[in-house]
Amino acid sequence: GSRMLLRGFYLLTFVSGFALIYLHQFSPLALLKGAAAIWLIASLELTLTRHIKQVPTGIYWVQVIMSFGLVTYLGTEWL
């Protein structure tokens, strides 16, 4: 259900992110944004998995917020 939809979103994000990096000729800021986006996706997946298993997720939510903030900042300031 929702996990498959979320993973489809991850795939779309990955493909569009790679296109962005390619279009900007692998610039350092594009690579940094790509790395931050991968961090965000991994944090979301870990948070969801741990939530389903009813294991504490506090540190993972901190990572989600930090990586989302970095991706958003790079997206609004740079592109």
PDB file of N, CA and C in Angstrom:
ATOM      1  N   GLY A   1       0.801  -1.188   0.000  1.00  0.00           N
ATOM      2  CA  GLY A   1       0.000   0.000   0.000  1.00  0.00           C
ATOM      3  C   GLY A   1       0.843   1.250   0.000  1.00  0.00           C
ATOM      4  N   SER A   2       0.869   1.878   1.147  1.00  0.00           N
ATOM      5  CA  SER A   2       1.528   3.190   1.242  1.00  0.00           C
ATOM      6  C   SER A   2       3.045   3.091   1.086  1.00  0.00           C
ATOM      7  N   ARG A   3       3.625   1.966   1.524  1.00  0.00           N
ATOM      8  CA  ARG A   3       5.084   1.812   1.383  1.00  0.00           C
ATOM      9  C   ARG A   3       5.481   1.724  -0.089  1.00  0.00           C
ATOM     10  N   MET A   4       4.667   1.049  -0.906  1.00  0.00           N
ATOM     11  CA  MET A   4       4.970   0.963  -2.337  1.00  0.00           C
ATOM     12  C   MET A   4       4.834   2.330  -2.990  1.00  0.00           C
ATOM     13  N   LEU A   5       3.843   3.089  -2.595  1.00  0.00           N
ATOM     14  CA  LEU A   5       3.668   4.441  -3.118  1.00  0.00           C
ATOM     15  C   LEU A   5       4.870   5.303  -2.738  1.00  0.00           C
ATOM     16  N   LEU A   6       5.308   5.184  -1.506  1.00  0.00           N
ATOM     17  CA  LEU A   6       6.463   5.948  -1.045  1.00  0.00           C
ATOM     18  C   LEU A   6       7.721   5.548  -1.814  1.00  0.00           C
ATOM     19  N   ARG A   7       7.894   4.273  -2.071  1.00  0.00           N
ATOM     20  CA  ARG A   7       9.073   3.821  -2.818  1.00  0.00           C
ATOM     21  C   ARG A   7       9.008   4.255  -4.279  1.00  0.00           C
ATOM     22  N   GLY A   8       7.802   4.350  -4.828  1.00  0.00           N
ATOM     23  CA  GLY A   8       7.648   4.913  -6.174  1.00  0.00           C
ATOM     24  C   GLY A   8       8.072   6.374  -6.191  1.00  0.00           C
ATOM     25  N   PHE A   9       7.729   7.098  -5.136  1.00  0.00           N
ATOM     26  CA  PHE A   9       8.159   8.483  -4.998  1.00  0.00           C
ATOM     27  C   PHE A   9       9.681   8.564  -4.902  1.00  0.00           C
ATOM     28  N   TYR A  10      10.287   7.639  -4.169  1.00  0.00           N
ATOM     29  CA  TYR A  10      11.746   7.606  -4.067  1.00  0.00           C
ATOM     30  C   TYR A  10      12.373   7.439  -5.447  1.00  0.00           C
ATOM     31  N   LEU A  11      11.827   6.533  -6.230  1.00  0.00           N
ATOM     32  CA  LEU A  11      12.352   6.283  -7.571  1.00  0.00           C
ATOM     33  C   LEU A  11      12.227   7.529  -8.443  1.00  0.00           C
ATOM     34  N   LEU A  12      11.084   8.178  -8.405  1.00  0.00           N
ATOM     35  CA  LEU A  12      10.882   9.419  -9.157  1.00  0.00           C
ATOM     36  C   LEU A  12      11.867  10.491  -8.702  1.00  0.00           C
ATOM     37  N   THR A  13      12.068  10.599  -7.412  1.00  0.00           N
ATOM     38  CA  THR A  13      13.010  11.576  -6.857  1.00  0.00           C
ATOM     39  C   THR A  13      14.429  11.271  -7.311  1.00  0.00           C
ATOM     40  N   PHE A  14      14.804  10.009  -7.293  1.00  0.00           N
ATOM     41  CA  PHE A  14      16.148   9.610  -7.711  1.00  0.00           C
ATOM     42  C   PHE A  14      16.388   9.938  -9.178  1.00  0.00           C
ATOM     43  N   VAL A  15      15.441   9.608 -10.032  1.00  0.00           N
ATOM     44  CA  VAL A  15      15.595   9.854 -11.472  1.00  0.00           C
ATOM     45  C   VAL A  15      15.660  11.351 -11.753  1.00  0.00           C
ATOM     46  N   SER A  16      14.764  12.124 -11.151  1.00  0.00           N
ATOM     47  CA  SER A  16      14.782  13.576 -11.397  1.00  0.00           C
ATOM     48  C   SER A  16      16.041  14.213 -10.798  1.00  0.00           C
ATOM     49  N   GLY A  17      16.506  13.696  -9.676  1.00  0.00           N
ATOM     50  CA  GLY A  17      17.729  14.217  -9.065  1.00  0.00           C
ATOM     51  C   GLY A  17      18.950  13.936  -9.922  1.00  0.00           C
ATOM     52  N   PHE A  18      19.017  12.743 -10.489  1.00  0.00           N
ATOM     53  CA  PHE A  18      20.137  12.437 -11.373  1.00  0.00           C
ATOM     54  C   PHE A  18      20.107  13.333 -12.605  1.00  0.00           C
ATOM     55  N   ALA A  19      18.907  13.579 -13.139  1.00  0.00           N
ATOM     56  CA  ALA A  19      18.784  14.479 -14.287  1.00  0.00           C
ATOM     57  C   ALA A  19      19.273  15.880 -13.925  1.00  0.00           C
ATOM     58  N   LEU A  20      18.942  16.340 -12.730  1.00  0.00           N
ATOM     59  CA  LEU A  20      19.391  17.652 -12.268  1.00  0.00           C
ATOM     60  C   LEU A  20      20.919  17.695 -12.191  1.00  0.00           C
ATOM     61  N   ILE A  21      21.504  16.667 -11.619  1.00  0.00           N
ATOM     62  CA  ILE A  21      22.963  16.618 -11.504  1.00  0.00           C
ATOM     63  C   ILE A  21      23.604  16.603 -12.888  1.00  0.00           C
ATOM     64  N   TYR A  22      23.049  15.825 -13.792  1.00  0.00           N
ATOM     65  CA  TYR A  22      23.574  15.747 -15.152  1.00  0.00           C
ATOM     66  C   TYR A  22      23.461  17.089 -15.869  1.00  0.00           C
ATOM     67  N   LEU A  23      22.304  17.755 -15.743  1.00  0.00           N
ATOM     68  CA  LEU A  23      22.095  19.043 -16.412  1.00  0.00           C
ATOM     69  C   LEU A  23      23.026  20.130 -15.887  1.00  0.00           C
ATOM     70  N   HIS A  24      23.419  20.019 -14.632  1.00  0.00           N
ATOM     71  CA  HIS A  24      24.332  21.008 -14.053  1.00  0.00           C
ATOM     72  C   HIS A  24      25.780  20.527 -14.110  1.00  0.00           C
ATOM     73  N   GLN A  25      26.038  19.568 -14.976  1.00  0.00           N
ATOM     74  CA  GLN A  25      27.382  19.079 -15.273  1.00  0.00           C
ATOM     75  C   GLN A  25      28.151  18.644 -14.024  1.00  0.00           C
ATOM     76  N   PHE A  26      27.452  17.929 -13.136  1.00  0.00           N
ATOM     77  CA  PHE A  26      28.050  17.348 -11.943  1.00  0.00           C
ATOM     78  C   PHE A  26      28.751  18.391 -11.067  1.00  0.00           C
ATOM     79  N   SER A  27      28.124  19.566 -10.937  1.00  0.00           N
ATOM     80  CA  SER A  27      28.700  20.611 -10.090  1.00  0.00           C
ATOM     81  C   SER A  27      28.676  20.164  -8.626  1.00  0.00           C
ATOM     82  N   PRO A  28      29.589  20.686  -7.821  1.00  0.00           N
ATOM     83  CA  PRO A  28      29.642  20.281  -6.408  1.00  0.00           C
ATOM     84  C   PRO A  28      28.330  20.520  -5.653  1.00  0.00           C
ATOM     85  N   LEU A  29      27.653  21.632  -5.929  1.00  0.00           N
ATOM     86  CA  LEU A  29      26.394  21.896  -5.225  1.00  0.00           C
ATOM     87  C   LEU A  29      25.297  20.925  -5.648  1.00  0.00           C
ATOM     88  N   ALA A  30      25.284  20.548  -6.912  1.00  0.00           N
ATOM     89  CA  ALA A  30      24.304  19.567  -7.370  1.00  0.00           C
ATOM     90  C   ALA A  30      24.581  18.212  -6.722  1.00  0.00           C
ATOM     91  N   LEU A  31      25.845  17.854  -6.614  1.00  0.00           N
ATOM     92  CA  LEU A  31      26.204  16.599  -5.959  1.00  0.00           C
ATOM     93  C   LEU A  31      25.862  16.625  -4.470  1.00  0.00           C
ATOM     94  N   LEU A  32      26.073  17.771  -3.824  1.00  0.00           N
ATOM     95  CA  LEU A  32      25.713  17.916  -2.413  1.00  0.00           C
ATOM     96  C   LEU A  32      24.208  17.777  -2.222  1.00  0.00           C
ATOM     97  N   LYS A  33      23.436  18.408  -3.095  1.00  0.00           N
ATOM     98  CA  LYS A  33      21.982  18.285  -2.999  1.00  0.00           C
ATOM     99  C   LYS A  33      21.551  16.848  -3.235  1.00  0.00           C
ATOM    100  N   GLY A  34      22.185  16.158  -4.171  1.00  0.00           N
ATOM    101  CA  GLY A  34      21.875  14.757  -4.414  1.00  0.00           C
ATOM    102  C   GLY A  34      22.183  13.888  -3.206  1.00  0.00           C
ATOM    103  N   ALA A  35      23.324  14.136  -2.578  1.00  0.00           N
ATOM    104  CA  ALA A  35      23.691  13.374  -1.381  1.00  0.00           C
ATOM    105  C   ALA A  35      22.708  13.646  -0.242  1.00  0.00           C
ATOM    106  N   ALA A  36      22.304  14.904  -0.091  1.00  0.00           N
ATOM    107  CA  ALA A  36      21.338  15.247   0.951  1.00  0.00           C
ATOM    108  C   ALA A  36      19.982  14.602   0.670  1.00  0.00           C
ATOM    109  N   ALA A  37      19.609  14.509  -0.594  1.00  0.00           N
ATOM    110  CA  ALA A  37      18.341  13.875  -0.953  1.00  0.00           C
ATOM    111  C   ALA A  37      18.383  12.375  -0.655  1.00  0.00           C
ATOM    112  N   ILE A  38      19.517  11.730  -0.915  1.00  0.00           N
ATOM    113  CA  ILE A  38      19.656  10.311  -0.586  1.00  0.00           C
ATOM    114  C   ILE A  38      19.587  10.119   0.929  1.00  0.00           C
ATOM    115  N   TRP A  39      20.203  11.018   1.671  1.00  0.00           N
ATOM    116  CA  TRP A  39      20.138  10.989   3.136  1.00  0.00           C
ATOM    117  C   TRP A  39      18.685  11.125   3.593  1.00  0.00           C
ATOM    118  N   LEU A  40      17.938  12.041   2.969  1.00  0.00           N
ATOM    119  CA  LEU A  40      16.532  12.235   3.310  1.00  0.00           C
ATOM    120  C   LEU A  40      15.726  10.965   3.041  1.00  0.00           C
ATOM    121  N   ILE A  41      15.920  10.369   1.885  1.00  0.00           N
ATOM    122  CA  ILE A  41      15.183   9.147   1.541  1.00  0.00           C
ATOM    123  C   ILE A  41      15.518   8.024   2.527  1.00  0.00           C
ATOM    124  N   ALA A  42      16.790   7.856   2.839  1.00  0.00           N
ATOM    125  CA  ALA A  42      17.191   6.807   3.785  1.00  0.00           C
ATOM    126  C   ALA A  42      16.600   7.068   5.165  1.00  0.00           C
ATOM    127  N   SER A  43      16.603   8.317   5.604  1.00  0.00           N
ATOM    128  CA  SER A  43      16.038   8.662   6.913  1.00  0.00           C
ATOM    129  C   SER A  43      14.543   8.390   6.957  1.00  0.00           C
ATOM    130  N   LEU A  44      13.844   8.729   5.881  1.00  0.00           N
ATOM    131  CA  LEU A  44      12.408   8.460   5.830  1.00  0.00           C
ATOM    132  C   LEU A  44      12.127   6.962   5.887  1.00  0.00           C
ATOM    133  N   GLU A  45      12.896   6.187   5.150  1.00  0.00           N
ATOM    134  CA  GLU A  45      12.691   4.739   5.125  1.00  0.00           C
ATOM    135  C   GLU A  45      12.986   4.128   6.496  1.00  0.00           C
ATOM    136  N   LEU A  46      14.072   4.563   7.130  1.00  0.00           N
ATOM    137  CA  LEU A  46      14.401   4.042   8.455  1.00  0.00           C
ATOM    138  C   LEU A  46      13.343   4.435   9.481  1.00  0.00           C
ATOM    139  N   THR A  47      12.862   5.664   9.403  1.00  0.00           N
ATOM    140  CA  THR A  47      11.824   6.122  10.327  1.00  0.00           C
ATOM    141  C   THR A  47      10.555   5.305  10.152  1.00  0.00           C
ATOM    142  N   LEU A  48      10.132   5.094   8.920  1.00  0.00           N
ATOM    143  CA  LEU A  48       8.927   4.324   8.652  1.00  0.00           C
ATOM    144  C   LEU A  48       9.078   2.877   9.125  1.00  0.00           C
ATOM    145  N   THR A  49      10.202   2.265   8.830  1.00  0.00           N
ATOM    146  CA  THR A  49      10.428   0.874   9.230  1.00  0.00           C
ATOM    147  C   THR A  49      10.427   0.727  10.740  1.00  0.00           C
ATOM    148  N   ARG A  50      11.117   1.621  11.422  1.00  0.00           N
ATOM    149  CA  ARG A  50      11.171   1.541  12.880  1.00  0.00           C
ATOM    150  C   ARG A  50       9.814   1.855  13.503  1.00  0.00           C
ATOM    151  N   HIS A  51       9.055   2.747  12.895  1.00  0.00           N
ATOM    152  CA  HIS A  51       7.716   3.063  13.403  1.00  0.00           C
ATOM    153  C   HIS A  51       6.797   1.842  13.295  1.00  0.00           C
ATOM    154  N   ILE A  52       6.880   1.140  12.168  1.00  0.00           N
ATOM    155  CA  ILE A  52       6.058  -0.059  11.976  1.00  0.00           C
ATOM    156  C   ILE A  52       6.420  -1.126  13.009  1.00  0.00           C
ATOM    157  N   LYS A  53       7.706  -1.237  13.333  1.00  0.00           N
ATOM    158  CA  LYS A  53       8.164  -2.217  14.328  1.00  0.00           C
ATOM    159  C   LYS A  53       7.958  -1.722  15.755  1.00  0.00           C
ATOM    160  N   GLN A  54       7.423  -0.521  15.906  1.00  0.00           N
ATOM    161  CA  GLN A  54       7.162   0.114  17.203  1.00  0.00           C
ATOM    162  C   GLN A  54       8.445   0.254  18.032  1.00  0.00           C
ATOM    163  N   VAL A  55       9.490   0.704  17.342  1.00  0.00           N
ATOM    164  CA  VAL A  55      10.779   0.988  17.977  1.00  0.00           C
ATOM    165  C   VAL A  55      10.929   2.506  17.995  1.00  0.00           C
ATOM    166  N   PRO A  56      11.568   3.073  19.023  1.00  0.00           N
ATOM    167  CA  PRO A  56      11.717   4.537  19.076  1.00  0.00           C
ATOM    168  C   PRO A  56      12.344   5.113  17.797  1.00  0.00           C
ATOM    169  N   THR A  57      11.820   6.244  17.350  1.00  0.00           N
ATOM    170  CA  THR A  57      12.247   6.835  16.079  1.00  0.00           C
ATOM    171  C   THR A  57      12.786   8.248  16.234  1.00  0.00           C
ATOM    172  N   GLY A  58      13.014   8.703  17.453  1.00  0.00           N
ATOM    173  CA  GLY A  58      13.387  10.094  17.693  1.00  0.00           C
ATOM    174  C   GLY A  58      14.567  10.586  16.874  1.00  0.00           C
ATOM    175  N   ILE A  59      15.680   9.861  16.912  1.00  0.00           N
ATOM    176  CA  ILE A  59      16.880  10.307  16.202  1.00  0.00           C
ATOM    177  C   ILE A  59      16.661  10.318  14.693  1.00  0.00           C
ATOM    178  N   TYR A  60      15.819   9.415  14.211  1.00  0.00           N
ATOM    179  CA  TYR A  60      15.549   9.374  12.779  1.00  0.00           C
ATOM    180  C   TYR A  60      14.709  10.558  12.334  1.00  0.00           C
ATOM    181  N   TRP A  61      13.783  10.999  13.203  1.00  0.00           N
ATOM    182  CA  TRP A  61      13.017  12.206  12.866  1.00  0.00           C
ATOM    183  C   TRP A  61      13.928  13.432  12.833  1.00  0.00           C
ATOM    184  N   VAL A  62      14.918  13.473  13.704  1.00  0.00           N
ATOM    185  CA  VAL A  62      15.881  14.576  13.678  1.00  0.00           C
ATOM    186  C   VAL A  62      16.624  14.576  12.344  1.00  0.00           C
ATOM    187  N   GLN A  63      17.018  13.394  11.888  1.00  0.00           N
ATOM    188  CA  GLN A  63      17.709  13.294  10.603  1.00  0.00           C
ATOM    189  C   GLN A  63      16.802  13.691   9.443  1.00  0.00           C
ATOM    190  N   VAL A  64      15.533  13.300   9.506  1.00  0.00           N
ATOM    191  CA  VAL A  64      14.582  13.696   8.458  1.00  0.00           C
ATOM    192  C   VAL A  64      14.484  15.209   8.392  1.00  0.00           C
ATOM    193  N   ILE A  65      14.348  15.850   9.537  1.00  0.00           N
ATOM    194  CA  ILE A  65      14.209  17.312   9.572  1.00  0.00           C
ATOM    195  C   ILE A  65      15.483  17.989   9.062  1.00  0.00           C
ATOM    196  N   MET A  66      16.640  17.495   9.498  1.00  0.00           N
ATOM    197  CA  MET A  66      17.899  18.107   9.065  1.00  0.00           C
ATOM    198  C   MET A  66      18.123  17.931   7.566  1.00  0.00           C
ATOM    199  N   SER A  67      17.912  16.732   7.061  1.00  0.00           N
ATOM    200  CA  SER A  67      18.149  16.497   5.641  1.00  0.00           C
ATOM    201  C   SER A  67      17.120  17.223   4.785  1.00  0.00           C
ATOM    202  N   PHE A  68      15.878  17.280   5.236  1.00  0.00           N
ATOM    203  CA  PHE A  68      14.857  18.023   4.502  1.00  0.00           C
ATOM    204  C   PHE A  68      15.208  19.504   4.456  1.00  0.00           C
ATOM    205  N   GLY A  69      15.677  20.032   5.573  1.00  0.00           N
ATOM    206  CA  GLY A  69      16.082  21.436   5.610  1.00  0.00           C
ATOM    207  C   GLY A  69      17.230  21.718   4.650  1.00  0.00           C
ATOM    208  N   LEU A  70      18.209  20.835   4.603  1.00  0.00           N
ATOM    209  CA  LEU A  70      19.348  21.018   3.708  1.00  0.00           C
ATOM    210  C   LEU A  70      18.928  20.944   2.243  1.00  0.00           C
ATOM    211  N   VAL A  71      18.094  19.953   1.900  1.00  0.00           N
ATOM    212  CA  VAL A  71      17.624  19.818   0.525  1.00  0.00           C
ATOM    213  C   VAL A  71      16.801  21.046   0.128  1.00  0.00           C
ATOM    214  N   THR A  72      15.944  21.497   1.028  1.00  0.00           N
ATOM    215  CA  THR A  72      15.115  22.675   0.744  1.00  0.00           C
ATOM    216  C   THR A  72      15.972  23.922   0.587  1.00  0.00           C
ATOM    217  N   TYR A  73      16.943  24.095   1.480  1.00  0.00           N
ATOM    218  CA  TYR A  73      17.823  25.265   1.395  1.00  0.00           C
ATOM    219  C   TYR A  73      18.593  25.263   0.070  1.00  0.00           C
ATOM    220  N   LEU A  74      19.185  24.139  -0.275  1.00  0.00           N
ATOM    221  CA  LEU A  74      19.945  24.067  -1.523  1.00  0.00           C
ATOM    222  C   LEU A  74      19.033  24.276  -2.735  1.00  0.00           C
ATOM    223  N   GLY A  75      17.809  23.811  -2.639  1.00  0.00           N
ATOM    224  CA  GLY A  75      16.873  23.965  -3.750  1.00  0.00           C
ATOM    225  C   GLY A  75      16.387  25.398  -3.944  1.00  0.00           C
ATOM    226  N   THR A  76      16.220  26.127  -2.850  1.00  0.00           N
ATOM    227  CA  THR A  76      15.718  27.498  -2.983  1.00  0.00           C
ATOM    228  C   THR A  76      16.830  28.521  -3.178  1.00  0.00           C
ATOM    229  N   GLU A  77      17.994  28.280  -2.618  1.00  0.00           N
ATOM    230  CA  GLU A  77      19.079  29.248  -2.721  1.00  0.00           C
ATOM    231  C   GLU A  77      19.886  29.070  -4.001  1.00  0.00           C
ATOM    232  N   TRP A  78      19.987  27.856  -4.462  1.00  0.00           N
ATOM    233  CA  TRP A  78      20.903  27.582  -5.550  1.00  0.00           C
ATOM    234  C   TRP A  78      20.205  27.450  -6.891  1.00  0.00           C
ATOM    235  N   LEU A  79      19.075  26.777  -6.918  1.00  0.00           N
ATOM    236  CA  LEU A  79      18.449  26.499  -8.214  1.00  0.00           C
ATOM    237  C   LEU A  79      17.305  27.419  -8.482  1.00  0.00           C
TER     238      LEU A  79
END
